[in-house]
Tab-separated table of C-alpha atoms in Angstrom:
chain	number	residue	atom	x	y	z
A	1	MET	CA	0.000	0.000	0.000
A	2	LYS	CA	1.398	3.414	-0.953
A	3	SER	CA	2.418	5.803	1.812
A	4	ASN	CA	-0.362	8.308	1.045
A	5	TYR	CA	-3.112	5.678	1.560
A	6	LYS	CA	-4.984	6.168	4.826
A	7	PRO	CA	-8.078	4.599	6.476
A	8	ILE	CA	-11.381	6.332	5.725
A	9	GLY	CA	-12.093	6.247	9.449
A	10	ASP	CA	-9.256	8.722	10.070
A	11	PHE	CA	-11.290	11.416	8.310
A	12	ILE	CA	-14.961	10.767	9.145
A	13	ARG	CA	-17.294	10.676	12.122
A	14	LEU	CA	-20.832	9.407	12.601
A	15	VAL	CA	-23.649	11.948	12.885
A	16	ASP	CA	-26.868	11.042	14.681
A	17	ILE	CA	-29.254	13.997	14.873
A	18	ARG	CA	-32.870	12.852	15.236
A	19	ASN	CA	-35.954	14.584	13.867
A	20	LYS	CA	-37.192	15.660	17.287
A	21	GLU	CA	-38.822	18.808	15.922
A	22	LEU	CA	-40.736	16.845	13.246
A	23	LYS	CA	-39.390	19.013	10.446
A	24	ASP	CA	-41.418	19.115	7.258
A	25	VAL	CA	-38.605	18.125	4.889
A	26	THR	CA	-38.205	15.430	2.237
A	27	LEU	CA	-37.796	11.802	3.286
A	28	VAL	CA	-34.975	10.266	1.252
A	29	GLY	CA	-33.216	6.956	0.751
A	30	VAL	CA	-30.014	5.910	-1.019
A	31	SER	CA	-30.178	3.992	-4.291
A	32	ILE	CA	-27.906	1.221	-5.516
A	33	ASN	CA	-26.603	3.806	-8.011
A	34	LYS	CA	-25.233	5.905	-5.132
A	35	ARG	CA	-27.794	8.687	-5.345
A	36	PHE	CA	-30.318	10.116	-2.935
A	37	ILE	CA	-33.877	9.434	-4.049
A	38	PRO	CA	-37.281	10.316	-2.541
A	39	SER	CA	-38.308	7.439	-0.293
A	40	VAL	CA	-41.434	5.447	-1.167
A	41	ALA	CA	-41.531	3.678	2.199
A	42	ASN	CA	-44.892	3.420	3.939
A	43	ILE	CA	-44.487	5.734	6.947
A	44	ILE	CA	-48.118	5.705	8.105
A	45	GLY	CA	-48.053	5.235	11.865
A	46	SER	CA	-44.249	5.593	12.033
A	47	ASP	CA	-42.616	7.624	14.775
A	48	MET	CA	-40.930	10.302	12.633
A	49	THR	CA	-38.928	11.605	15.610
A	50	ASN	CA	-36.700	8.526	15.244
A	51	TYR	CA	-35.688	9.468	11.705
A	52	LYS	CA	-32.303	11.106	11.205
A	53	ILE	CA	-31.609	14.605	9.909
A	54	ILE	CA	-29.075	14.741	7.071
A	55	LYS	CA	-27.506	18.011	5.921
A	56	LYS	CA	-25.414	19.358	3.042
A	57	ASN	CA	-22.054	17.605	2.533
A	58	GLN	CA	-22.965	14.730	4.837
A	59	PHE	CA	-23.091	11.116	3.657
A	60	ALA	CA	-25.525	8.260	4.189
A	61	CYS	CA	-24.922	4.616	3.389
A	62	SER	CA	-26.437	1.167	3.704
A	63	LEU	CA	-24.019	-1.538	4.796
A	64	MET	CA	-26.600	-4.325	4.538
A	65	GLN	CA	-26.623	-6.871	1.693
A	66	VAL	CA	-23.373	-5.500	0.258
A	67	ARG	CA	-22.205	-8.854	-1.080
A	68	ARG	CA	-25.601	-9.694	-2.595
A	69	ASP	CA	-25.928	-6.312	-4.331
A	70	GLY	CA	-22.254	-6.083	-5.274
A	71	LYS	CA	-22.250	-2.427	-4.180
A	72	ILE	CA	-22.415	-0.171	-1.156
A	73	PRO	CA	-25.309	2.268	-1.566
A	74	VAL	CA	-23.584	5.452	-0.374
A	75	ALA	CA	-24.182	9.042	-1.435
A	76	LEU	CA	-23.122	12.613	-0.667
A	77	PHE	CA	-26.073	14.853	0.215
A	78	GLU	CA	-25.943	18.095	-1.793
A	79	ASP	CA	-29.231	19.771	-0.792
A	80	ASN	CA	-29.775	21.708	2.420
A	81	GLU	CA	-31.609	19.236	4.635
A	82	ALA	CA	-33.742	16.068	4.604
A	83	ILE	CA	-34.694	13.171	6.840
A	84	ILE	CA	-33.637	9.570	6.374
A	85	SER	CA	-34.372	6.243	8.056
A	86	GLN	CA	-32.460	5.470	11.238
A	87	ALA	CA	-31.242	2.305	9.489
A	88	TYR	CA	-28.776	4.403	7.449
A	89	PRO	CA	-25.472	5.388	9.076
A	90	VAL	CA	-24.982	9.125	8.481
A	91	PHE	CA	-21.434	10.497	8.579
A	92	GLU	CA	-19.397	13.583	7.699
A	93	ILE	CA	-15.809	14.680	7.061
A	94	VAL	CA	-14.121	15.875	10.272
A	95	ASP	CA	-11.819	18.412	8.544
A	96	THR	CA	-12.588	19.444	4.949
A	97	ASN	CA	-9.148	21.084	4.733
A	98	GLU	CA	-7.693	17.570	4.789
A	99	LEU	CA	-10.265	15.665	2.723
A	100	LEU	CA	-12.924	17.048	0.373
A	101	PRO	CA	-16.346	15.373	0.681
A	102	GLN	CA	-16.545	15.369	-3.140
A	103	TYR	CA	-13.169	13.636	-3.427
A	104	LEU	CA	-14.211	10.923	-0.957
A	105	MET	CA	-17.468	10.420	-2.905
A	106	MET	CA	-15.447	10.025	-6.097
A	107	TRP	CA	-13.387	7.292	-4.448
A	108	MET	CA	-16.475	5.473	-3.179
A	109	THR	CA	-17.975	5.608	-6.683
A	110	ARG	CA	-15.196	3.373	-8.044
A	111	SER	CA	-16.106	-0.219	-8.904
A	112	GLU	CA	-12.874	-1.310	-7.177
A	113	PHE	CA	-14.163	0.207	-3.944
A	114	ASP	CA	-17.343	-1.884	-4.182
A	115	ARG	CA	-15.360	-5.056	-4.906
A	116	GLU	CA	-13.179	-4.468	-1.855
A	117	ALA	CA	-16.288	-3.894	0.280
A	118	CYS	CA	-17.743	-7.206	-0.951
A	119	PHE	CA	-14.516	-8.940	0.081
A	120	TYR	CA	-14.877	-7.666	3.654
A	121	ALA	CA	-18.648	-8.209	3.849
A	122	VAL	CA	-19.829	-10.920	6.246
A	123	GLY	CA	-23.110	-12.458	7.335
A	124	GLY	CA	-24.000	-15.228	4.921
A	125	VAL	CA	-25.292	-14.945	1.380
A	126	ARG	CA	-26.432	-11.329	1.628
A	127	GLY	CA	-23.167	-10.234	3.237
A	128	SER	CA	-23.341	-7.114	5.389
A	129	LEU	CA	-20.368	-4.838	6.041
A	130	GLU	CA	-19.490	-3.837	9.594
A	131	TRP	CA	-18.980	-0.121	10.260
A	132	GLU	CA	-15.480	-0.814	11.620
A	133	ASP	CA	-14.529	-2.619	8.386
A	134	PHE	CA	-15.916	0.249	6.335
A	135	CYS	CA	-13.788	2.705	8.301
A	136	ALA	CA	-10.711	0.503	7.845
A	137	MET	CA	-10.960	0.674	4.033
A	138	GLN	CA	-8.226	2.946	2.682
A	139	LEU	CA	-7.916	5.651	0.052
A	140	PRO	CA	-5.091	7.822	-1.313
A	141	VAL	CA	-5.125	11.300	0.234
A	142	PRO	CA	-3.072	13.784	-1.797
A	143	SER	CA	-2.844	17.483	-0.987
A	144	ILE	CA	-6.095	19.416	-0.824
A	145	GLU	CA	-5.012	21.352	-3.931
A	146	LYS	CA	-4.584	18.094	-5.851
A	147	GLN	CA	-7.986	16.869	-4.634
A	148	LYS	CA	-9.604	20.071	-5.925
A	149	GLU	CA	-7.860	19.689	-9.291
A	150	ILE	CA	-9.048	16.086	-9.665
A	151	PHE	CA	-12.597	16.937	-8.652
A	152	LYS	CA	-12.726	19.896	-11.080
A	153	GLU	CA	-11.886	17.559	-13.973
A	154	TYR	CA	-14.431	15.022	-12.740
A	155	HIS	CA	-17.082	17.718	-12.270
A	156	THR	CA	-16.661	18.899	-15.878
A	157	ILE	CA	-17.472	15.394	-17.114
A	158	THR	CA	-20.393	14.828	-14.736
A	159	ASP	CA	-21.866	18.249	-15.604
A	160	ARG	CA	-21.929	17.303	-19.285
A	161	ILE	CA	-23.578	14.008	-18.398
A	162	LYS	CA	-26.149	15.848	-16.283
A	163	LEU	CA	-26.922	18.284	-19.125
A	164	ASN	CA	-27.606	15.396	-21.513
A	165	GLU	CA	-29.790	13.735	-18.879
A	166	GLN	CA	-31.754	16.988	-18.413
A	167	LEU	CA	-32.324	17.293	-22.163
A	168	ASN	CA	-33.510	13.687	-22.245
A	169	GLN	CA	-35.860	14.439	-19.360
A	170	LYS	CA	-37.378	17.319	-21.355
A	171	LEU	CA	-38.072	14.888	-24.192
A	172	GLU	CA	-39.642	12.474	-21.708
A	173	ASP	CA	-41.792	15.328	-20.350
A	174	THR	CA	-42.904	16.048	-23.932
A	175	ALA	CA	-43.877	12.405	-24.407
A	176	GLN	CA	-45.831	12.474	-21.138
A	177	SER	CA	-47.640	15.650	-22.204
A	178	ILE	CA	-48.683	14.087	-25.506
A	179	TYR	CA	-49.882	10.956	-23.720
A	180	LYS	CA	-52.005	12.907	-21.240
A	181	GLU	CA	-53.478	15.189	-23.908
A	182	TRP	CA	-54.479	12.239	-26.107
A	183	PHE	CA	-55.350	9.477	-23.652
A	184	VAL	CA	-56.382	11.250	-20.447
A	185	ASN	CA	-57.990	14.452	-21.738
A	186	PHE	CA	-59.045	12.667	-24.987
A	187	GLU	CA	-57.921	15.613	-27.105
A	188	PHE	CA	-56.181	13.469	-29.717
A	189	PRO	CA	-56.508	14.667	-33.360
A	190	ASP	CA	-59.832	13.635	-34.898
A	191	GLU	CA	-60.312	12.900	-38.631
A	192	ASN	CA	-60.160	16.670	-39.279
A	193	GLY	CA	-57.027	17.159	-37.193
A	194	LYS	CA	-58.973	18.889	-34.410
A	195	PRO	CA	-58.949	17.948	-30.673
A	196	TYR	CA	-61.484	15.095	-30.321
A	197	LYS	CA	-63.402	15.764	-27.108
A	198	SER	CA	-63.609	19.563	-27.268
A	199	ASN	CA	-64.892	19.334	-30.853
A	200	GLY	CA	-67.862	17.113	-30.076
A	201	GLY	CA	-66.235	13.678	-30.284
A	202	GLU	CA	-68.718	11.043	-29.080
A	203	MET	CA	-68.091	9.698	-25.578
A	204	ILE	CA	-69.556	6.609	-23.874
A	205	TYR	CA	-69.604	5.578	-20.215
A	206	CYS	CA	-67.108	2.825	-19.265
A	207	GLU	CA	-68.214	0.928	-16.174
A	208	GLU	CA	-64.802	-0.713	-15.550
A	209	LEU	CA	-63.045	2.663	-15.385
A	210	ASP	CA	-66.047	4.551	-13.993
A	211	ARG	CA	-65.622	7.356	-16.524
A	212	GLU	CA	-66.477	8.349	-20.079
A	213	ILE	CA	-64.161	7.229	-22.867
A	214	PRO	CA	-64.248	7.834	-26.643
A	215	LYS	CA	-66.659	5.678	-28.605
A	216	GLY	CA	-64.964	2.601	-30.060
A	217	TRP	CA	-62.453	2.279	-27.229
A	218	ASN	CA	-62.642	-0.541	-24.681
A	219	VAL	CA	-60.712	-2.040	-21.756
A	220	LEU	CA	-58.814	-5.311	-21.383
A	221	SER	CA	-57.001	-6.997	-18.519
A	222	ILE	CA	-53.265	-7.255	-19.153
A	223	ASN	CA	-53.347	-11.032	-19.521
A	224	LYS	CA	-55.612	-10.667	-22.590
A	225	PHE	CA	-52.896	-9.011	-24.673
A	226	ALA	CA	-49.579	-9.750	-22.910
A	227	ASN	CA	-47.528	-12.524	-21.399
A	228	LEU	CA	-45.969	-11.752	-18.017
A	229	LYS	CA	-42.662	-13.197	-16.835
A	230	TYR	CA	-40.366	-12.630	-13.868
A	231	GLY	CA	-36.795	-11.624	-14.589
A	232	LYS	CA	-34.079	-14.040	-13.509
A	233	MET	CA	-31.842	-13.919	-10.454
A	234	LEU	CA	-28.127	-13.508	-11.152
A	235	ASP	CA	-25.460	-13.730	-8.448
A	236	SER	CA	-23.089	-10.775	-8.334
A	237	ASP	CA	-20.055	-13.054	-8.739
A	238	LYS	CA	-21.188	-13.577	-12.356
A	239	PHE	CA	-21.151	-9.857	-13.140
A	240	LEU	CA	-18.637	-8.727	-15.776
A	241	ALA	CA	-16.865	-5.412	-16.379
A	242	LYS	CA	-18.155	-5.384	-19.981
A	243	GLY	CA	-20.980	-7.050	-21.848
A	244	TYR	CA	-24.762	-6.721	-21.915
A	245	PRO	CA	-26.363	-4.545	-19.197
A	246	ILE	CA	-27.847	-6.270	-16.155
A	247	PHE	CA	-31.008	-4.265	-15.453
A	248	SER	CA	-32.849	-4.597	-12.146
A	249	GLY	CA	-35.480	-1.959	-12.823
A	250	TYR	CA	-33.657	0.273	-10.354
A	251	GLY	CA	-30.834	0.716	-12.846
A	252	ILE	CA	-27.910	-1.049	-14.511
A	253	ARG	CA	-26.106	-3.111	-11.865
A	254	GLY	CA	-23.345	-4.571	-14.013
A	255	TYR	CA	-22.818	-6.540	-17.209
A	256	TYR	CA	-23.264	-10.142	-18.343
A	257	SER	CA	-22.322	-12.399	-21.241
A	258	SER	CA	-25.874	-12.832	-22.596
A	259	TYR	CA	-29.148	-10.934	-22.823
A	260	MET	CA	-32.849	-11.806	-22.766
A	261	TYR	CA	-34.482	-9.420	-25.244
A	262	GLU	CA	-33.273	-7.681	-28.390
A	263	GLU	CA	-35.635	-4.708	-27.892
A	264	PRO	CA	-36.497	-2.681	-24.753
A	265	GLN	CA	-39.212	-4.277	-22.629
A	266	ILE	CA	-41.867	-2.895	-20.273
A	267	LEU	CA	-40.926	-3.714	-16.678
A	268	VAL	CA	-42.865	-3.392	-13.439
A	269	LEU	CA	-40.786	-3.349	-10.251
A	270	CYS	CA	-42.200	-6.233	-8.282
A	271	ARG	CA	-40.035	-6.442	-5.154
A	272	GLY	CA	-37.462	-4.490	-3.194
A	273	VAL	CA	-37.037	-2.318	-0.121
A	274	SER	CA	-37.411	0.893	-2.160
A	275	GLY	CA	-40.962	0.062	-3.147
A	276	THR	CA	-42.841	-1.566	-6.003
A	277	GLY	CA	-45.097	-0.636	-8.888
A	278	GLU	CA	-42.777	1.702	-10.773
A	279	VAL	CA	-42.836	1.134	-14.542
A	280	LYS	CA	-39.619	1.238	-16.570
A	281	LEU	CA	-38.313	0.436	-20.035
A	282	SER	CA	-35.294	-1.844	-20.063
A	283	PRO	CA	-32.254	-1.021	-22.195
A	284	PRO	CA	-31.973	-2.972	-25.468
A	285	LYS	CA	-30.159	-6.315	-25.214
A	286	ALA	CA	-30.433	-6.433	-21.427
A	287	TYR	CA	-30.393	-9.200	-18.827
A	288	ILE	CA	-33.382	-8.469	-16.562
A	289	THR	CA	-33.209	-9.475	-12.910
A	290	ASN	CA	-35.947	-10.925	-10.726
A	291	LEU	CA	-36.767	-7.535	-9.184
A	292	SER	CA	-39.002	-6.885	-12.211
A	293	ILE	CA	-41.921	-8.420	-14.082
A	294	VAL	CA	-41.559	-8.280	-17.869
A	295	ILE	CA	-44.706	-7.456	-19.879
A	296	GLU	CA	-44.386	-9.053	-23.321
A	297	ILE	CA	-46.974	-7.540	-25.705
A	298	GLU	CA	-48.467	-10.349	-27.831
A	299	GLN	CA	-51.523	-8.727	-29.440
A	300	GLU	CA	-51.001	-6.839	-32.700
A	301	ASP	CA	-53.475	-4.051	-31.961
A	302	MET	CA	-51.729	-3.133	-28.680
A	303	PHE	CA	-48.572	-1.046	-29.001
A	304	LYS	CA	-45.680	-1.161	-26.550
A	305	TYR	CA	-45.235	2.581	-26.084
A	306	PHE	CA	-48.921	3.177	-25.431
A	307	VAL	CA	-49.041	0.364	-22.833
A	308	TYR	CA	-45.839	1.662	-21.246
A	309	TYR	CA	-47.158	5.202	-20.767
A	310	TYR	CA	-50.582	3.974	-19.698
A	311	LEU	CA	-49.096	1.809	-16.921
A	312	LYS	CA	-46.565	4.500	-16.013
A	313	ASN	CA	-49.492	6.806	-15.221
A	314	GLN	CA	-51.312	4.290	-13.017
A	315	ASN	CA	-50.918	3.593	-9.309
A	316	LEU	CA	-49.630	0.019	-9.556
A	317	ARG	CA	-48.359	0.266	-5.997
A	318	GLN	CA	-51.941	-0.483	-4.931
A	319	LEU	CA	-51.326	-4.071	-6.081
A	320	ASP	CA	-48.570	-4.534	-3.491
A	321	SER	CA	-49.304	-7.349	-1.053
A	322	GLY	CA	-48.308	-5.077	1.831
A	323	SER	CA	-46.150	-7.689	3.549
A	324	ALA	CA	-42.813	-6.925	5.252
A	325	GLN	CA	-41.095	-7.409	1.888
A	326	SER	CA	-42.875	-5.253	-0.698
A	327	GLN	CA	-44.040	-7.450	-3.560
A	328	ILE	CA	-46.297	-7.497	-6.616
A	329	THR	CA	-46.954	-10.880	-8.209
A	330	ILE	CA	-47.793	-11.825	-11.785
A	331	ASP	CA	-51.263	-12.837	-10.588
A	332	ASP	CA	-51.720	-9.353	-9.082
A	333	LEU	CA	-50.764	-7.710	-12.362
A	334	ASN	CA	-52.536	-10.065	-14.789
A	335	SER	CA	-55.994	-8.828	-13.885
A	336	PHE	CA	-55.146	-5.116	-14.019
A	337	THR	CA	-57.306	-3.418	-16.654
A	338	VAL	CA	-55.876	-1.249	-19.433
A	339	LEU	CA	-57.676	1.276	-21.623
A	340	CYS	CA	-57.510	0.216	-25.311
A	341	PRO	CA	-57.725	3.054	-27.872
A	342	MET	CA	-58.149	2.419	-31.572
A	343	LYS	CA	-55.163	0.754	-33.235
A	344	ASP	CA	-54.420	3.608	-35.665
A	345	LEU	CA	-54.232	6.142	-32.811
A	346	GLN	CA	-51.855	3.946	-30.811
A	347	GLU	CA	-49.720	3.569	-33.925
A	348	LYS	CA	-49.623	7.336	-34.487
A	349	PHE	CA	-48.617	7.862	-30.843
A	350	SER	CA	-45.887	5.209	-31.149
A	351	ASP	CA	-44.485	6.943	-34.240
A	352	LEU	CA	-44.230	10.222	-32.320
A	353	ILE	CA	-42.524	8.519	-29.381
A	354	ASN	CA	-40.092	6.765	-31.727
A	355	SER	CA	-39.042	10.111	-33.208
A	356	LEU	CA	-38.381	11.489	-29.715
A	357	LYS	CA	-36.556	8.295	-28.788
A	358	LEU	CA	-34.051	8.760	-31.633
A	359	ASN	CA	-32.893	11.977	-29.974
A	360	VAL	CA	-32.792	10.284	-26.578
A	361	ASP	CA	-30.704	7.424	-27.976
A	362	ALA	CA	-28.177	9.875	-29.482
A	363	ARG	CA	-27.744	11.613	-26.138
A	364	ASN	CA	-27.518	8.280	-24.339
A	365	LYS	CA	-24.607	7.387	-26.619
A	366	SER	CA	-22.925	10.651	-25.649
A	367	ILE	CA	-23.565	9.863	-21.968
A	368	GLU	CA	-22.063	6.416	-22.486
A	369	ASN	CA	-18.853	7.904	-23.939
A	370	LEU	CA	-18.611	10.475	-21.140
A	371	ASP	CA	-19.139	7.696	-18.612
A	372	ILE	CA	-16.129	5.881	-20.042
A	373	LEU	CA	-14.035	9.032	-19.504
A	374	LYS	CA	-15.367	9.277	-15.959
A	375	LYS	CA	-14.376	5.690	-15.191
A	376	VAL	CA	-10.876	6.249	-16.580
A	377	LEU	CA	-10.450	9.258	-14.286
A	378	LEU	CA	-11.742	7.299	-11.292
A	379	SER	CA	-9.389	4.413	-12.004
A	380	LYS	CA	-6.412	6.810	-12.064
A	381	MET	CA	-7.166	7.879	-8.485
A	382	ALA	CA	-5.432	4.731	-7.234
A	383	THR	CA	-2.092	6.005	-8.612
A	384	ILE	CA	-2.311	9.584	-7.357
A	385	GLU	CA	0.789	10.882	-5.593
A	386	GLY	CA	1.438	13.905	-3.398
């Protein structure tokens, strides 16, 4: 080990400030992708005074199931204040003139850091990491000037990634707006190119949905037009550095030597501590894990992008069994009813979404290239001197 490597524990301390004042701030959790996300935990009846306060430039992590997940969910909090479950250790840098919080977060983002954590993880198949072992993990600590220089270069790359992600989000917002205008407000273009409902389009009452829908539309349960399958479990020791993306529904967790589907598939998150019911599209040529149910469209007059946006705008969380481990089963989802517009309208909507998706795909390619640069910079941290 090089002389400038030092234990993380030399620079951090635990913080345990409880929400005694019941502050009205966001409840957050930490994702497997090392980001803070709004929590979807059921907190009805919970004693919120036991939750922890987390502040700007503090960290939170989960040391449970490290070996199973192949990662430590850890993130640097960049907003002003939030609350987080007492299950998360919250910590901060003791002296930011010795170690930048951003530099430490860079180090903990490295895949090598996660692999080392998995090596030290104990406790059976799931493998938890003890706080003492986490603190004993080491990192190179160059001068504060060098840390700032490294982070500036890293920040330039991540800012460009963020900009591309924001532009992609605007395209997604556009797609959502079109969906809602056409299939919620029923203002899709009629045969004269005018908004249907506001120009006297005929509506009929739909008992299953307890609302009026355009004449000629109907409803079907999902099992009438799709085949549902669970993704497959894959142990983290089979993950590769390169290959086809392993997609859990929560994000890409690694890579594998084979994939399940050539094209993106509709996924419904069916289990996990962060909640269920969220609807995602998988990447193309992805291996899909057992945290998701795959909806394979089999009927020609039902289009993937329409079904995706329809389900994305529903509260599928209501199907959750409500047990200690959040879960939605195929049986739960099979009977869920879906509005079925006319085939030509679905096709027109799909064409619009495809045109937006071409722009998204181009930016995703740019993000992919920038991500490679980011990983190269992170890998060089191990050889930093002085």
